[in-house]
PDB file of C-alpha atoms in Angstrom:
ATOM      1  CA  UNK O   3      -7.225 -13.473  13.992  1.00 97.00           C
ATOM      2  CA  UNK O   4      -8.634 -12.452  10.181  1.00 98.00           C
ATOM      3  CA  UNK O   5      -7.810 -15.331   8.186  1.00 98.00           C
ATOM      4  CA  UNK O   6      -6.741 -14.468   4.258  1.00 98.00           C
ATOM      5  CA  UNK O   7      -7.050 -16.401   1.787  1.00 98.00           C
ATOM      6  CA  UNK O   8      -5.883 -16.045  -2.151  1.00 98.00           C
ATOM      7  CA  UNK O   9      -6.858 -17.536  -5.237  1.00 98.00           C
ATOM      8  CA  UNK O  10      -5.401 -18.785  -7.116  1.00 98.00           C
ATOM      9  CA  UNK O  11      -2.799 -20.228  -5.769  1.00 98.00           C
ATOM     10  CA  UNK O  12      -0.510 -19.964  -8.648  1.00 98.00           C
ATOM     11  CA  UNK O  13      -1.131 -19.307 -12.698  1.00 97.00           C
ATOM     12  CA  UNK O  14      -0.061 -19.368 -15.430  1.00 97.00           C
ATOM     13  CA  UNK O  15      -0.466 -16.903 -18.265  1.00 97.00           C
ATOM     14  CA  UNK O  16       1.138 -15.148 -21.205  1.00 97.00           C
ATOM     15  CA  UNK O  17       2.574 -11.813 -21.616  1.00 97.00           C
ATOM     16  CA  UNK O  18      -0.251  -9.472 -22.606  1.00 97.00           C
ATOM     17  CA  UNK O  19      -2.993 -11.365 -20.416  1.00 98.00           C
ATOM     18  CA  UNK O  20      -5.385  -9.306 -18.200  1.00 98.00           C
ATOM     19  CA  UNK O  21      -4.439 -11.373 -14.546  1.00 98.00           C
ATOM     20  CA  UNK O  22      -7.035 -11.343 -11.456  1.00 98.00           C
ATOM     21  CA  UNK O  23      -6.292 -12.629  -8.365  1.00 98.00           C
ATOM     22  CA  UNK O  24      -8.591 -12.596  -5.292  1.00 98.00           C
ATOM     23  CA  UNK O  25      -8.160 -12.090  -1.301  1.00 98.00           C
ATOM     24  CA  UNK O  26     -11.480 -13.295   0.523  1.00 98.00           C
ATOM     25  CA  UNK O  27     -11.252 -11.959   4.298  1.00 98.00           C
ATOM     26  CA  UNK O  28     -12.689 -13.513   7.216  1.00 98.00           C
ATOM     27  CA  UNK O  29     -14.503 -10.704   8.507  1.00 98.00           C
ATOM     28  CA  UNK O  30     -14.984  -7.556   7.095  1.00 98.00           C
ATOM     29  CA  UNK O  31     -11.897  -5.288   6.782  1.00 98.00           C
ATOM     30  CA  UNK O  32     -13.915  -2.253   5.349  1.00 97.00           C
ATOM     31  CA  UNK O  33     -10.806  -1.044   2.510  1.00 97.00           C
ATOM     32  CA  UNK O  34      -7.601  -1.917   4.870  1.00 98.00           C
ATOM     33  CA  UNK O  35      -5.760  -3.977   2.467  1.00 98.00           C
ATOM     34  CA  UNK O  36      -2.562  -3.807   0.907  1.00 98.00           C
ATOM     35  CA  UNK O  37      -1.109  -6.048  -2.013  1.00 98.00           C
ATOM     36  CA  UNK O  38       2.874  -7.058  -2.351  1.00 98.00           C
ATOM     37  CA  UNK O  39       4.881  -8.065  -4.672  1.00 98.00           C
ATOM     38  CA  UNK O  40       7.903 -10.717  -4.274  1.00 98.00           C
ATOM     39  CA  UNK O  41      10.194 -11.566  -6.793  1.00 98.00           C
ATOM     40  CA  UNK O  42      12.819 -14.364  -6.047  1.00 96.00           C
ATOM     41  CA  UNK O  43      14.988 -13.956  -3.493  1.00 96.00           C
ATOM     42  CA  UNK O  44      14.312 -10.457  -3.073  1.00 98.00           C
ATOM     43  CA  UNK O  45      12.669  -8.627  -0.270  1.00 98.00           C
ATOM     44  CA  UNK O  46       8.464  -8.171  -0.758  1.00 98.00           C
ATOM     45  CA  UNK O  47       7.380  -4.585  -2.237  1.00 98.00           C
ATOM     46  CA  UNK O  48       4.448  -2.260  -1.771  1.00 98.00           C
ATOM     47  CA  UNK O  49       2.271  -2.601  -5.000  1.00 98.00           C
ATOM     48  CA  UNK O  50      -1.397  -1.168  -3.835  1.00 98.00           C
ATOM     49  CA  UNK O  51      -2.837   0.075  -0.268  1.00 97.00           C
ATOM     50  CA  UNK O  52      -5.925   0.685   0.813  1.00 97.00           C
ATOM     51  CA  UNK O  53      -7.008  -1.536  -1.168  1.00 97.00           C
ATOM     52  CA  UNK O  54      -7.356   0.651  -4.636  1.00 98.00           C
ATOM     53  CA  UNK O  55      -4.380   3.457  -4.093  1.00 97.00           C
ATOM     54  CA  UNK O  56      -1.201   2.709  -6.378  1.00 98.00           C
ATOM     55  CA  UNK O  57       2.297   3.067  -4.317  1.00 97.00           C
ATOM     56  CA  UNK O  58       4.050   5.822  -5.914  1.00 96.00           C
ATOM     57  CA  UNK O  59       6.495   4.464  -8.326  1.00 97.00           C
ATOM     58  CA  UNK O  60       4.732   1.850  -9.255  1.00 98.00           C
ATOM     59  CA  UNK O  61       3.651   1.161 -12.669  1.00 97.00           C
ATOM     60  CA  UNK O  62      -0.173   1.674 -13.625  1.00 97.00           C
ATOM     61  CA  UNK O  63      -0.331  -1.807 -15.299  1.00 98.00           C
ATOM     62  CA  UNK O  64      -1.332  -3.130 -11.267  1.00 98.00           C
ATOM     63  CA  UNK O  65      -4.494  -1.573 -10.009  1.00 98.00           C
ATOM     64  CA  UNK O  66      -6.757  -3.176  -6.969  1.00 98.00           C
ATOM     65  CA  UNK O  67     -10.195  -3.211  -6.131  1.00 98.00           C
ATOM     66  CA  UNK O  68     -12.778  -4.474  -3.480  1.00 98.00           C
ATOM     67  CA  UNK O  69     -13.978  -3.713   0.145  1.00 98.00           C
ATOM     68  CA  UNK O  70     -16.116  -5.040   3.073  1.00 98.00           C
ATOM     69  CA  UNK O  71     -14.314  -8.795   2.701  1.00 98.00           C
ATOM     70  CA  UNK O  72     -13.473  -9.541  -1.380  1.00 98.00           C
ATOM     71  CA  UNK O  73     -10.620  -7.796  -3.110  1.00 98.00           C
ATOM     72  CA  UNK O  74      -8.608  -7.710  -6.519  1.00 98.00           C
ATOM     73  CA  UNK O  75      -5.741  -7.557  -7.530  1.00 98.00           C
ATOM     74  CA  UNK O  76      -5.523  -6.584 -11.690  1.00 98.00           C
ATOM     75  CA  UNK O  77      -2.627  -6.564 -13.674  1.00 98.00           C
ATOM     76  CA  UNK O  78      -3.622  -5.197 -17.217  1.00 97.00           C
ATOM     77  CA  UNK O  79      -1.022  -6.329 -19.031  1.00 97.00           C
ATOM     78  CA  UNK O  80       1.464  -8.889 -17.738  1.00 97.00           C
ATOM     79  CA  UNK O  81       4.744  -8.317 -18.732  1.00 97.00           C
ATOM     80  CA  UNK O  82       7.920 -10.674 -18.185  1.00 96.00           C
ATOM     81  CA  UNK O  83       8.929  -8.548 -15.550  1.00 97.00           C
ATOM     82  CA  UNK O  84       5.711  -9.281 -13.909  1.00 97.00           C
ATOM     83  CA  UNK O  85       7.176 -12.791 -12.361  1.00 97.00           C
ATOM     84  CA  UNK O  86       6.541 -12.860  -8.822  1.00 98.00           C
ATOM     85  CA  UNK O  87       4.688 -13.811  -5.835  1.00 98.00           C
ATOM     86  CA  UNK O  88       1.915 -12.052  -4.854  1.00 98.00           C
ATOM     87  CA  UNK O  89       0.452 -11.103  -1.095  1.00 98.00           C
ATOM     88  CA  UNK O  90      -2.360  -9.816   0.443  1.00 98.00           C
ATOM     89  CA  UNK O  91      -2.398  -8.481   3.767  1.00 98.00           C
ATOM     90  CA  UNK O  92      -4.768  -7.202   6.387  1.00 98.00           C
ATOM     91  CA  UNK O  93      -4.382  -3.788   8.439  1.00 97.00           C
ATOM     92  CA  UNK O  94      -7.425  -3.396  10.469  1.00 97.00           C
ATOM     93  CA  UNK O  95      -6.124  -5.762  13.434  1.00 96.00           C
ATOM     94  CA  UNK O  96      -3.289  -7.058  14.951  1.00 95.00           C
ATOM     95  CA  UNK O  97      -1.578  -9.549  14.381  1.00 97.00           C
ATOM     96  CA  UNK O  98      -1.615  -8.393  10.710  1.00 97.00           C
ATOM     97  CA  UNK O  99      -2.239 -11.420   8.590  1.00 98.00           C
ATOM     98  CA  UNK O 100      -1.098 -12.309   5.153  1.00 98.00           C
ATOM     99  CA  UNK O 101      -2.689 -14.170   2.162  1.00 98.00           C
ATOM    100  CA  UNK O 102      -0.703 -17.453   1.510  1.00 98.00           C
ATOM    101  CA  UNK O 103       0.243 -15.884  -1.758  1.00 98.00           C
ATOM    102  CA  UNK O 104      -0.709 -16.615  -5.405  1.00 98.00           C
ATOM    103  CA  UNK O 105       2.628 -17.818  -7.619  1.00 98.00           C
ATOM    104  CA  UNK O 106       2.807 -15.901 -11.209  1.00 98.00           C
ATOM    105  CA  UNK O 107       4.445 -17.589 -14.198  1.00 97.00           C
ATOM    106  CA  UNK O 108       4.348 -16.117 -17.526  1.00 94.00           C
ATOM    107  CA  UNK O 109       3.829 -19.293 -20.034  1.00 93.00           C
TER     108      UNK O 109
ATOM    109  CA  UNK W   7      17.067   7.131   0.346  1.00 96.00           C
ATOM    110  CA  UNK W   8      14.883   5.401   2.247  1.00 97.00           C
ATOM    111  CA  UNK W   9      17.101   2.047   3.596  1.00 98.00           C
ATOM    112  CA  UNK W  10      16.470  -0.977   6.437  1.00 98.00           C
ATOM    113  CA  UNK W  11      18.987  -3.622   6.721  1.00 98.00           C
ATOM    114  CA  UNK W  12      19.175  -6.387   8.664  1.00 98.00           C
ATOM    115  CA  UNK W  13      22.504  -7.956  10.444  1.00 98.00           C
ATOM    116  CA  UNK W  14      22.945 -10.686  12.766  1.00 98.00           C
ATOM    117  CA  UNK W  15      21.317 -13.802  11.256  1.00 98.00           C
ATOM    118  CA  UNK W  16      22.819 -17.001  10.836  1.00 98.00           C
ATOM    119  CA  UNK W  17      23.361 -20.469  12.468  1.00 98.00           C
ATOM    120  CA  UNK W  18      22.200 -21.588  16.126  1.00 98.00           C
ATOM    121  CA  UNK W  19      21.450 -24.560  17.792  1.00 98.00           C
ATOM    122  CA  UNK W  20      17.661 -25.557  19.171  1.00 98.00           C
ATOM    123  CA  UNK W  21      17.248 -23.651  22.430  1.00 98.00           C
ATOM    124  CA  UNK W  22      19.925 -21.302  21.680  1.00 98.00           C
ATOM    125  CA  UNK W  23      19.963 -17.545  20.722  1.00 98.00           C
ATOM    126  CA  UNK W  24      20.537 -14.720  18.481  1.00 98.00           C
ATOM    127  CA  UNK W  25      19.799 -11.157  18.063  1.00 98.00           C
ATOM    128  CA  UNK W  26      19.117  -9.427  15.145  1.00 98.00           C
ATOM    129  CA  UNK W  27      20.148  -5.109  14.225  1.00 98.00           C
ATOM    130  CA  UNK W  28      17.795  -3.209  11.659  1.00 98.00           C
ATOM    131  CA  UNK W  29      20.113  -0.344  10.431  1.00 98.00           C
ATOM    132  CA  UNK W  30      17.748   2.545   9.090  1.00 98.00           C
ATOM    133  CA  UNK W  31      18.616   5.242   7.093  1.00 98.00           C
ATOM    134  CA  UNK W  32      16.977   7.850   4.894  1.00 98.00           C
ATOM    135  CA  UNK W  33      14.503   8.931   7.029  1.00 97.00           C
ATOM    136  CA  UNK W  34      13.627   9.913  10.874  1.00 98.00           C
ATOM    137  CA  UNK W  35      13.351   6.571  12.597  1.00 98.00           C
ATOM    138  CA  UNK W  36      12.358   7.886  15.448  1.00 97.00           C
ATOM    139  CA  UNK W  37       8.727   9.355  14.100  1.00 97.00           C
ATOM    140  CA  UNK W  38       8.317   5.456  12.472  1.00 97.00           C
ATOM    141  CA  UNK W  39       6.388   2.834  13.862  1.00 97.00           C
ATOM    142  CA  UNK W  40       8.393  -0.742  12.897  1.00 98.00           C
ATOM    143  CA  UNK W  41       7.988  -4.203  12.759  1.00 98.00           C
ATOM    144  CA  UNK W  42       9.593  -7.638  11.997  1.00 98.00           C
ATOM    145  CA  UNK W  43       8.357 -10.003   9.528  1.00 98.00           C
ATOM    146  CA  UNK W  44       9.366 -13.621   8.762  1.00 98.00           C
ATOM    147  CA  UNK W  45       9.889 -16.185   6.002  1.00 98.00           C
ATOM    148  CA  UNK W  46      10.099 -20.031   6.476  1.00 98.00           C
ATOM    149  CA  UNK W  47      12.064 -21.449   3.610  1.00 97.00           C
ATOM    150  CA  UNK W  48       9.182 -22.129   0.544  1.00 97.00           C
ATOM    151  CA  UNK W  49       6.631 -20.470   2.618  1.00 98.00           C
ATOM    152  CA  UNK W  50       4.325 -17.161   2.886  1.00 98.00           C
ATOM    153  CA  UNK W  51       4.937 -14.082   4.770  1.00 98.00           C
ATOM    154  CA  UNK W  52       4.474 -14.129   8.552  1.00 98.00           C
ATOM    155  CA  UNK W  53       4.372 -10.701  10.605  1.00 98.00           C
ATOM    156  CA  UNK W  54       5.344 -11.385  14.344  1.00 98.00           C
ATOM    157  CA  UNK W  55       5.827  -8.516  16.009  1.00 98.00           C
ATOM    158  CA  UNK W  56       5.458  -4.634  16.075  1.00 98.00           C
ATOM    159  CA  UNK W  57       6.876  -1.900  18.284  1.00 98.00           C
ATOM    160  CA  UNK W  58       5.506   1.419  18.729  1.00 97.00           C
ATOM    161  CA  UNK W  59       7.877   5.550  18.018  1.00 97.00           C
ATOM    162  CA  UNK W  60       9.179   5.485  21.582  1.00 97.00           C
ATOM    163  CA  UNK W  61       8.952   1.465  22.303  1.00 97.00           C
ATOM    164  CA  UNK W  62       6.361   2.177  24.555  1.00 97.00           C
ATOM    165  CA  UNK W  63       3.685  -0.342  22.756  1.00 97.00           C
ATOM    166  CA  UNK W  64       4.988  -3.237  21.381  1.00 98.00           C
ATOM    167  CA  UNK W  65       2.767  -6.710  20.172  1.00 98.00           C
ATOM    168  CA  UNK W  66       3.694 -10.081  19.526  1.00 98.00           C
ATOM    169  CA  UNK W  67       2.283 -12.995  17.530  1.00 98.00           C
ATOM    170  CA  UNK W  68       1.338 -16.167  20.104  1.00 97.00           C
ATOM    171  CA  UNK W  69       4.066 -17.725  17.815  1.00 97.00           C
ATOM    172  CA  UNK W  70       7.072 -15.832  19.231  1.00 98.00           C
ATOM    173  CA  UNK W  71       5.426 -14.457  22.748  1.00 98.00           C
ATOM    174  CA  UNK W  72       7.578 -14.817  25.695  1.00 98.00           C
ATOM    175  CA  UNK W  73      10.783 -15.902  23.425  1.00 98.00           C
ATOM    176  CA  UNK W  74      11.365 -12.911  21.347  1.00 98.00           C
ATOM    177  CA  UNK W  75      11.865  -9.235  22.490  1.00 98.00           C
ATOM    178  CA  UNK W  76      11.676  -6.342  19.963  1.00 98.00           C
ATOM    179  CA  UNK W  77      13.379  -2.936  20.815  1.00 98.00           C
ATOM    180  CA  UNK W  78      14.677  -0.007  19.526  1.00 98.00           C
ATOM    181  CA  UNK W  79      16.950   2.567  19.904  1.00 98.00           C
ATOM    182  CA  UNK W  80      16.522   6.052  18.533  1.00 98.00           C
ATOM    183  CA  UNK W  81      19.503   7.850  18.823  1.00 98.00           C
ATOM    184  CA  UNK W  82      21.435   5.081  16.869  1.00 98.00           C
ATOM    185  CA  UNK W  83      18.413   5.017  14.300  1.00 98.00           C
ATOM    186  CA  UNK W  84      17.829   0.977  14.727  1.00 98.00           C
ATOM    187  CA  UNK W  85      15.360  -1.795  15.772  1.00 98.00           C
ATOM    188  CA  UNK W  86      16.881  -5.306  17.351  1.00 98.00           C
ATOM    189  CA  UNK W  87      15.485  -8.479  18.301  1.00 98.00           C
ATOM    190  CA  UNK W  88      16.237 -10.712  20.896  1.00 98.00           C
ATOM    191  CA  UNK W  89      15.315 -14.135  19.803  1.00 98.00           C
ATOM    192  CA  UNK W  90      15.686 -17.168  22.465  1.00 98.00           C
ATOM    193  CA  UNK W  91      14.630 -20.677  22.664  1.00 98.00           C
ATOM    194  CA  UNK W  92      14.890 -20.874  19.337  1.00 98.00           C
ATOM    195  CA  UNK W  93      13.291 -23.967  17.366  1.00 98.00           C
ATOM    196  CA  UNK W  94      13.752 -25.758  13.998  1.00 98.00           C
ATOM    197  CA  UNK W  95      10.327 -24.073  13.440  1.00 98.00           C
ATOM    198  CA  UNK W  96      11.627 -20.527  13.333  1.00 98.00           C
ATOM    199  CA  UNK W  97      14.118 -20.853  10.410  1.00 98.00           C
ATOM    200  CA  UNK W  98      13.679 -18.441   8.288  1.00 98.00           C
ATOM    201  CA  UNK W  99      14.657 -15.097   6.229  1.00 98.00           C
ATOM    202  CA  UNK W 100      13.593 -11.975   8.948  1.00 98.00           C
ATOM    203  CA  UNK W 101      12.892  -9.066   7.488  1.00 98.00           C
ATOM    204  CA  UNK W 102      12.119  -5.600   9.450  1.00 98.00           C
ATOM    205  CA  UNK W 103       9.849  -3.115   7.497  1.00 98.00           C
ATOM    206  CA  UNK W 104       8.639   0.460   8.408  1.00 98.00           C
ATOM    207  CA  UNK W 105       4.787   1.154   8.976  1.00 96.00           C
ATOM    208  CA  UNK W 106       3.326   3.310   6.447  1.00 92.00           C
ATOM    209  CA  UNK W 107      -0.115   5.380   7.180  1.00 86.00           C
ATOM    210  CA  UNK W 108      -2.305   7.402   5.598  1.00 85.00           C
ATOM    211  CA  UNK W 109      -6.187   6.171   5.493  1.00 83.00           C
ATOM    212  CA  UNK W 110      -4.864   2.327   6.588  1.00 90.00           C
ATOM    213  CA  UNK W 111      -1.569   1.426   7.323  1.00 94.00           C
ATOM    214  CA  UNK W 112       1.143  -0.977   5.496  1.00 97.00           C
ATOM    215  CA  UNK W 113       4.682  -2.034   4.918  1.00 98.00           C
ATOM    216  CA  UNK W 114       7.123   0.040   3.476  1.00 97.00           C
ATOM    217  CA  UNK W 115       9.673  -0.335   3.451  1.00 97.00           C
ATOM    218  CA  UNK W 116      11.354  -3.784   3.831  1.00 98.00           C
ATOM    219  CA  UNK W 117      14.920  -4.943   4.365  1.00 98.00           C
ATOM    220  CA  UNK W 118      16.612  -7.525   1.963  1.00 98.00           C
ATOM    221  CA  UNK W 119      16.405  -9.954   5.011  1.00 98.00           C
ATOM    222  CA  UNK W 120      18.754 -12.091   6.954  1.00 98.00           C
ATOM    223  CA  UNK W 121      18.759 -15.668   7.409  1.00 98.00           C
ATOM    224  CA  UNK W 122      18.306 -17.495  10.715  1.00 98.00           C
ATOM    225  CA  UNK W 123      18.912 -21.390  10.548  1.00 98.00           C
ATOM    226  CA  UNK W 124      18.005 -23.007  13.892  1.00 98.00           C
ATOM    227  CA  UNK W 125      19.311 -26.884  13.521  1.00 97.00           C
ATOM    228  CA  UNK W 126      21.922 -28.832  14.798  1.00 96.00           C
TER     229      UNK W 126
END
């Protein structure tokens, strides 16, 4: 199985901030990678596939980056809005793994 | 609109059962590829199985194999799940959620969830 993992784990930051948070693979995964969102208690939502393609509908402030085994996820501009739990997750094998998801808090 | 919700969850004793509906609407279910995903309480995302347009292919995680059965059925546009020998272990919100593809594959979309409490 491809084993995610995220970092951070959870931050902190004010609205405004630039945010980065990074999925490390454990094998290479050439660009199949997809980012969620999760707010509380609601359902998790497409944010970014393929690693650097925006989900229609969603707003421009989220853009992602990376290949091969190290990928970003950027949020330009964190807004209050932007509260949530983020996930990565792997498409290139089955079982399709997740990232053990970095916690957003705007200060 | 695109729609997936989930029925069935709720209490059940260790070893019991319970089966789960994914109503789908908004979109030709039978040309989609679906799959269940889970949620302990607290915890990340966990995908555990996947079945294929006609239910010919159909994967498990080693988690749920041989107690869990996914299915579909076309006609009446919705995906099920058989879950027995249930354990304390698999409490959690189970959400089904449509594969996507275009150059790589992904979720979209996913159901609000239903809750499945296995304790005693």
């Amino acid at each position: 199985d491809i084993q995610m993992t995220q970092s951070p784990s959870s931050l902190s930051a004010s609205v405004g901030d630039r945010v980065t948070i990074t999925c490390r693979t454990s094998q290479s995964i050439s660009s199949h990678l997809n980012w969620y969102q999760q707010k509380p208690g609601k359902a998790p939502k497409l944010l970014i596939y393929a690693a650097s393609s925006l989900q229609s509908g969603v707003t421009s402030r989220f853009s992602g980056s990376g290949s091969g085994t190290d990928f970003t996820l950027t949020i330009s501009s964190l807004q209050p809005e932007d509260l949530a739990t983020y996930y990565c997750q792997q498409s290139y094998s089955t079982p399709r793994t997740f990232g053990q998801g970095t916690k957003l808090e705007i200060k | 609109e695109v729609q997936l919700v989930e029925s069935g969850g709720g209490l059940v004793q260790p070893g019991g059962s319970l089966r789960l509906s994914c109503a789908a609407s908004g979109f030709t279910f039978s040309s989609y590829e679906m799959n269940w995903v889970r949620q302990a309480p607290g915890k990340g995302l966990e995908w555990f199985s996947y079945i294929s347009t006609s239910g010919s292919t159909i994967y498990y995680a080693d988690s749920v194999k041989g107690r869990f059965t996914i299915s579909r059925d076309n006609p009446k546009n919705s995906l099920y799940l058989q879950m027995n020998s249930l354990r304390a272990e698999d409490t959690a919100v189970y959400y089904c959620a449509r594969t996507e593809y275009s150059s790589t594959n992904w979720f979209d979309p996913w159901g609000q969830g239903t809750l499945v409490t296995v304790s005693s």
